[in-house]
mmCIF file of C-alpha atoms and ligand atoms in Angstrom:
data_model
loop_
_atom_site.group_PDB
_atom_site.id
_atom_site.type_symbol
_atom_site.label_atom_id
_atom_site.label_comp_id
_atom_site.label_asym_id
_atom_site.label_seq_id
_atom_site.Cartn_x
_atom_site.Cartn_y
_atom_site.Cartn_z
ATOM 1 C CA UNK A 1 312.230 98.292 -15.834
ATOM 2 C CA UNK A 2 311.986 100.620 -19.366
ATOM 3 C CA UNK A 3 314.908 101.557 -20.892
ATOM 4 C CA UNK A 4 315.203 105.222 -19.756
ATOM 5 C CA UNK A 5 314.763 104.128 -16.161
ATOM 6 C CA UNK A 6 317.561 101.664 -16.521
ATOM 7 C CA UNK A 7 319.741 104.297 -18.280
ATOM 8 C CA UNK A 8 319.298 106.814 -15.353
ATOM 9 C CA UNK A 9 319.428 104.337 -12.438
ATOM 10 C CA UNK A 10 322.700 102.895 -13.812
ATOM 11 C CA UNK A 11 325.542 103.924 -11.214
ATOM 12 C CA UNK A 12 328.379 102.544 -9.573
ATOM 13 C CA UNK A 13 327.826 100.037 -6.715
ATOM 14 C CA UNK A 14 330.690 99.341 -4.089
ATOM 15 C CA UNK A 15 328.892 97.327 -1.441
ATOM 16 C CA UNK A 16 326.991 94.108 -1.991
ATOM 17 C CA UNK A 17 324.891 91.648 -0.392
ATOM 18 C CA UNK A 18 326.581 87.991 -0.097
ATOM 19 C CA UNK A 19 323.758 86.500 -1.947
ATOM 20 C CA UNK A 20 324.908 85.147 -5.452
ATOM 21 C CA UNK A 21 323.310 85.534 -8.836
ATOM 22 C CA UNK A 22 321.295 82.749 -10.426
ATOM 23 C CA UNK A 23 322.262 81.062 -13.841
ATOM 24 C CA UNK A 24 319.279 82.766 -15.298
ATOM 25 C CA UNK A 25 320.226 86.173 -14.224
ATOM 26 C CA UNK A 26 323.847 85.552 -15.604
ATOM 27 C CA UNK A 27 322.661 84.615 -18.791
ATOM 28 C CA UNK A 28 320.331 87.910 -19.272
ATOM 29 C CA UNK A 29 323.453 89.824 -18.620
ATOM 30 C CA UNK A 30 325.738 87.730 -20.918
ATOM 31 C CA UNK A 31 323.118 88.084 -23.734
ATOM 32 C CA UNK A 32 323.244 91.629 -23.186
ATOM 33 C CA UNK A 33 326.903 91.582 -23.326
ATOM 34 C CA UNK A 34 326.696 89.449 -26.489
ATOM 35 C CA UNK A 35 324.362 92.343 -28.081
ATOM 36 C CA UNK A 36 327.250 94.607 -27.990
ATOM 37 C CA UNK A 37 328.636 96.412 -31.272
ATOM 38 C CA UNK A 38 332.056 95.031 -31.998
ATOM 39 C CA UNK A 39 334.391 96.990 -33.863
ATOM 40 C CA UNK A 40 335.698 95.116 -37.340
ATOM 41 C CA UNK A 41 333.274 92.310 -36.308
ATOM 42 C CA UNK A 42 336.302 90.905 -34.165
ATOM 43 C CA UNK A 43 334.041 88.395 -32.163
ATOM 44 C CA UNK A 44 336.766 86.000 -32.240
ATOM 45 C CA UNK A 45 339.148 88.166 -30.720
ATOM 46 C CA UNK A 46 337.004 88.532 -27.445
ATOM 47 C CA UNK A 47 336.204 86.202 -24.507
ATOM 48 C CA UNK A 48 333.828 86.764 -21.559
ATOM 49 C CA UNK A 49 334.593 84.748 -18.241
ATOM 50 C CA UNK A 50 331.901 84.761 -15.413
ATOM 51 C CA UNK A 51 333.770 84.296 -11.914
ATOM 52 C CA UNK A 52 331.342 83.131 -9.215
ATOM 53 C CA UNK A 53 333.834 80.795 -7.375
ATOM 54 C CA UNK A 54 334.833 82.257 -4.031
ATOM 55 C CA UNK A 55 338.162 81.070 -3.962
ATOM 56 C CA UNK A 56 339.047 82.428 -7.517
ATOM 57 C CA UNK A 57 337.423 85.817 -6.376
ATOM 58 C CA UNK A 58 339.687 85.834 -3.135
ATOM 59 C CA UNK A 59 342.438 84.971 -5.171
ATOM 60 C CA UNK A 60 342.014 88.157 -7.377
ATOM 61 C CA UNK A 61 341.612 90.206 -4.194
ATOM 62 C CA UNK A 62 344.923 88.753 -2.788
ATOM 63 C CA UNK A 63 346.735 89.409 -6.088
ATOM 64 C CA UNK A 64 345.400 93.038 -5.805
ATOM 65 C CA UNK A 65 346.976 93.553 -2.355
ATOM 66 C CA UNK A 66 350.218 91.933 -3.740
ATOM 67 C CA UNK A 67 349.908 94.413 -6.867
ATOM 68 C CA UNK A 68 349.243 97.489 -5.183
ATOM 69 C CA UNK A 69 351.090 96.947 -1.925
ATOM 70 C CA UNK A 70 347.940 98.161 -0.019
ATOM 71 C CA UNK A 71 346.602 95.529 2.450
ATOM 72 C CA UNK A 72 343.219 96.913 2.252
ATOM 73 C CA UNK A 73 342.772 96.810 -1.397
ATOM 74 C CA UNK A 74 339.432 95.262 -2.411
ATOM 75 C CA UNK A 75 338.974 95.988 -5.945
ATOM 76 C CA UNK A 76 335.930 93.680 -6.510
ATOM 77 C CA UNK A 77 334.056 95.210 -3.372
ATOM 78 C CA UNK A 78 333.167 91.635 -2.304
ATOM 79 C CA UNK A 79 330.613 91.297 -5.118
ATOM 80 C CA UNK A 80 329.474 87.665 -5.656
ATOM 81 C CA UNK A 81 330.235 87.754 -9.169
ATOM 82 C CA UNK A 82 332.735 89.263 -11.704
ATOM 83 C CA UNK A 83 332.438 89.762 -15.534
ATOM 84 C CA UNK A 84 335.677 89.726 -17.259
ATOM 85 C CA UNK A 85 335.989 90.650 -20.700
ATOM 86 C CA UNK A 86 339.388 89.608 -22.313
ATOM 87 C CA UNK A 87 340.692 90.426 -25.854
ATOM 88 C CA UNK A 88 343.197 89.112 -28.136
ATOM 89 C CA UNK A 89 345.688 92.033 -28.886
ATOM 90 C CA UNK A 90 344.571 93.603 -25.516
ATOM 91 C CA UNK A 91 346.217 96.858 -26.150
ATOM 92 C CA UNK A 92 344.712 97.656 -29.515
ATOM 93 C CA UNK A 93 342.252 100.503 -29.207
ATOM 94 C CA UNK A 94 339.463 98.638 -31.232
ATOM 95 C CA UNK A 95 339.740 95.671 -28.693
ATOM 96 C CA UNK A 96 339.720 98.123 -25.541
ATOM 97 C CA UNK A 97 336.659 100.003 -26.978
ATOM 98 C CA UNK A 98 335.040 96.313 -27.759
ATOM 99 C CA UNK A 99 335.543 95.255 -24.292
ATOM 100 C CA UNK A 100 334.298 98.614 -22.956
ATOM 101 C CA UNK A 101 331.069 98.779 -24.836
ATOM 102 C CA UNK A 102 330.437 95.028 -23.978
ATOM 103 C CA UNK A 103 330.601 95.862 -20.222
ATOM 104 C CA UNK A 104 328.598 98.819 -20.338
ATOM 105 C CA UNK A 105 325.763 96.593 -21.988
ATOM 106 C CA UNK A 106 326.272 94.503 -19.149
ATOM 107 C CA UNK A 107 326.125 97.341 -16.793
ATOM 108 C CA UNK A 108 322.709 98.320 -17.922
ATOM 109 C CA UNK A 109 321.135 95.028 -18.039
ATOM 110 C CA UNK A 110 322.226 94.464 -14.487
ATOM 111 C CA UNK A 111 320.778 97.649 -13.701
ATOM 112 C CA UNK A 112 317.356 96.482 -15.329
ATOM 113 C CA UNK A 113 317.180 93.688 -13.301
ATOM 114 C CA UNK A 114 317.733 96.062 -10.283
ATOM 115 C CA UNK A 115 321.145 94.470 -9.358
ATOM 116 C CA UNK A 116 324.027 96.929 -8.173
ATOM 117 C CA UNK A 117 326.959 96.755 -10.748
ATOM 118 C CA UNK A 118 330.323 98.611 -11.142
ATOM 119 C CA UNK A 119 332.692 98.589 -14.170
ATOM 120 C CA UNK A 120 336.160 98.065 -13.432
ATOM 121 C CA UNK A 121 339.460 98.456 -15.245
ATOM 122 C CA UNK A 122 342.013 99.286 -12.495
ATOM 123 C CA UNK A 123 342.603 95.397 -12.006
ATOM 124 C CA UNK A 124 343.633 95.003 -15.658
ATOM 125 C CA UNK A 125 346.134 97.739 -15.585
ATOM 126 C CA UNK A 126 347.810 97.692 -12.139
ATOM 127 C CA UNK A 127 349.231 94.129 -12.628
ATOM 128 C CA UNK A 128 346.563 92.222 -10.461
ATOM 129 C CA UNK A 129 345.366 89.986 -13.329
ATOM 130 C CA UNK A 130 348.751 89.366 -13.998
ATOM 131 C CA UNK A 131 349.793 87.533 -11.235
ATOM 132 C CA UNK A 132 351.489 84.301 -11.754
ATOM 133 C CA UNK A 133 348.787 81.300 -12.636
ATOM 134 C CA UNK A 134 345.794 83.665 -12.195
ATOM 135 C CA UNK A 135 344.708 83.901 -15.748
ATOM 136 C CA UNK A 136 344.842 80.216 -16.095
ATOM 137 C CA UNK A 137 342.889 79.708 -12.554
ATOM 138 C CA UNK A 138 340.222 81.976 -14.279
ATOM 139 C CA UNK A 139 340.231 79.654 -17.441
ATOM 140 C CA UNK A 140 341.176 82.840 -19.678
ATOM 141 C CA UNK A 141 342.043 81.280 -23.035
ATOM 142 C CA UNK A 142 345.711 81.190 -24.199
ATOM 143 C CA UNK A 143 346.458 84.569 -26.026
ATOM 144 C CA UNK A 144 343.709 86.626 -24.478
ATOM 145 C CA UNK A 145 344.257 88.962 -21.734
ATOM 146 C CA UNK A 146 341.250 90.575 -19.452
ATOM 147 C CA UNK A 147 340.511 94.461 -20.465
ATOM 148 C CA UNK A 148 337.420 95.311 -18.710
ATOM 149 C CA UNK A 149 335.130 94.017 -15.875
ATOM 150 C CA UNK A 150 331.999 94.341 -14.246
ATOM 151 C CA UNK A 151 331.196 93.178 -10.498
ATOM 152 C CA UNK A 152 327.483 92.449 -10.146
ATOM 153 C CA UNK A 153 325.362 91.481 -7.244
ATOM 154 C CA UNK A 154 322.492 92.772 -4.844
ATOM 155 C CA UNK A 155 323.050 96.294 -3.759
ATOM 156 C CA UNK A 156 322.299 97.192 -0.068
ATOM 157 C CA UNK A 157 318.921 99.308 -0.405
ATOM 158 C CA UNK A 158 317.873 100.570 -3.643
ATOM 159 C CA UNK A 159 319.354 102.185 -6.811
ATOM 160 C CA UNK A 160 318.333 105.798 -6.899
ATOM 161 C CA UNK A 161 317.365 107.031 -10.288
ATOM 162 C CA UNK A 162 319.316 110.508 -11.132
ATOM 163 C CA UNK A 163 318.221 113.252 -12.980
ATOM 164 C CA UNK A 164 319.370 113.662 -16.653
ATOM 165 C CA UNK A 165 321.827 116.186 -17.172
ATOM 166 C CA UNK A 166 323.714 118.333 -19.594
ATOM 167 C CA UNK A 167 326.249 119.580 -17.230
ATOM 168 C CA UNK A 168 328.467 116.687 -16.486
ATOM 169 C CA UNK A 169 330.499 116.398 -19.935
ATOM 170 C CA UNK A 170 331.096 119.351 -21.869
ATOM 171 C CA UNK A 171 329.749 119.573 -25.477
ATOM 172 C CA UNK A 172 329.571 121.807 -28.427
ATOM 173 C CA UNK A 173 327.072 121.744 -31.199
ATOM 174 C CA UNK A 174 328.434 122.770 -34.770
ATOM 175 C CA UNK A 175 325.326 124.369 -36.411
HETATM 176 C C1 FMN B 201 336.430 102.969 -18.170
HETATM 177 C C2 FMN B 201 335.961 102.831 -16.874
HETATM 178 C C3 FMN B 201 336.782 102.001 -15.785
HETATM 179 C C4 FMN B 201 336.415 102.088 -14.405
HETATM 180 N N1 FMN B 201 337.329 101.466 -13.521
HETATM 181 C C5 FMN B 201 336.646 101.545 -12.346
HETATM 182 C C6 FMN B 201 337.626 100.597 -11.404
HETATM 183 O O1 FMN B 201 338.784 100.047 -11.467
HETATM 184 N N2 FMN B 201 337.131 100.654 -10.137
HETATM 185 C C7 FMN B 201 336.056 101.447 -9.751
HETATM 186 O O2 FMN B 201 335.678 101.127 -8.459
HETATM 187 N N3 FMN B 201 335.334 102.082 -10.687
HETATM 188 C C8 FMN B 201 335.660 101.947 -11.929
HETATM 189 N N4 FMN B 201 335.012 102.525 -12.745
HETATM 190 C C9 FMN B 201 333.682 103.555 -12.242
HETATM 191 C C10 FMN B 201 333.778 105.234 -12.314
HETATM 192 O O3 FMN B 201 334.651 105.237 -11.337
HETATM 193 C C11 FMN B 201 332.232 105.630 -12.338
HETATM 194 O O4 FMN B 201 331.474 105.131 -13.233
HETATM 195 C C12 FMN B 201 332.335 107.108 -12.068
HETATM 196 O O5 FMN B 201 332.845 107.331 -10.769
HETATM 197 C C13 FMN B 201 330.989 107.632 -12.169
HETATM 198 O O6 FMN B 201 330.225 107.197 -11.225
HETATM 199 P P1 FMN B 201 328.696 106.230 -11.869
HETATM 200 O O7 FMN B 201 329.129 105.214 -12.540
HETATM 201 O O8 FMN B 201 328.043 106.215 -10.230
HETATM 202 O O9 FMN B 201 327.799 107.433 -12.309
HETATM 203 C C14 FMN B 201 335.250 102.672 -14.206
HETATM 204 C C15 FMN B 201 334.364 103.166 -15.007
HETATM 205 C C16 FMN B 201 334.750 103.290 -16.515
HETATM 206 C C17 FMN B 201 333.932 103.794 -17.516
#
């Protein structure tokens, strides 16, 4: 898929088929994340976790139910794979920006592979991933905290290419 097509087909998918991703698909997405710009070259402050394990995904869903008090909470949308970007000093703007651009690169790369994906930040800030023992279960290194994530899987149906627009976000040009 060409770049412009991936850009305009990128969209949030929240309904996934059960089929998981191959190692090759995961590595292509990881390489896109690794290609992201990183402020102050703080590569050592970042870590990516790929969660494919059904029990670990279920533990995150259960933690979200607990954290939100909503029995219907399903923040991963039953996607088969979750990419989590963690950072040291996770409250620092540069680390939040770094994690976000890594996720966006992976989001576009997933789209390029005709996969559905959805950017996630809610579970980082509503206490879900702070559930006792969860970070350890996910193998997130000591001193790192999850900042941004991406669920990926096969969508139901096709991704629909959207029309480019100038209307969604206001702008001004200083001539
Ligand atoms: C920083 C950021 C955080 C987001 N967090 C979530 C989230 O926690 N859960 C979710 O379902 N979508 C999340 N989204 C996806 C947005 O809701 C989505 O991008 C927006 O509604 C526009 O839709 P589109 O992606 O289909 O263009 C997030 C997107 C961004 C950029």
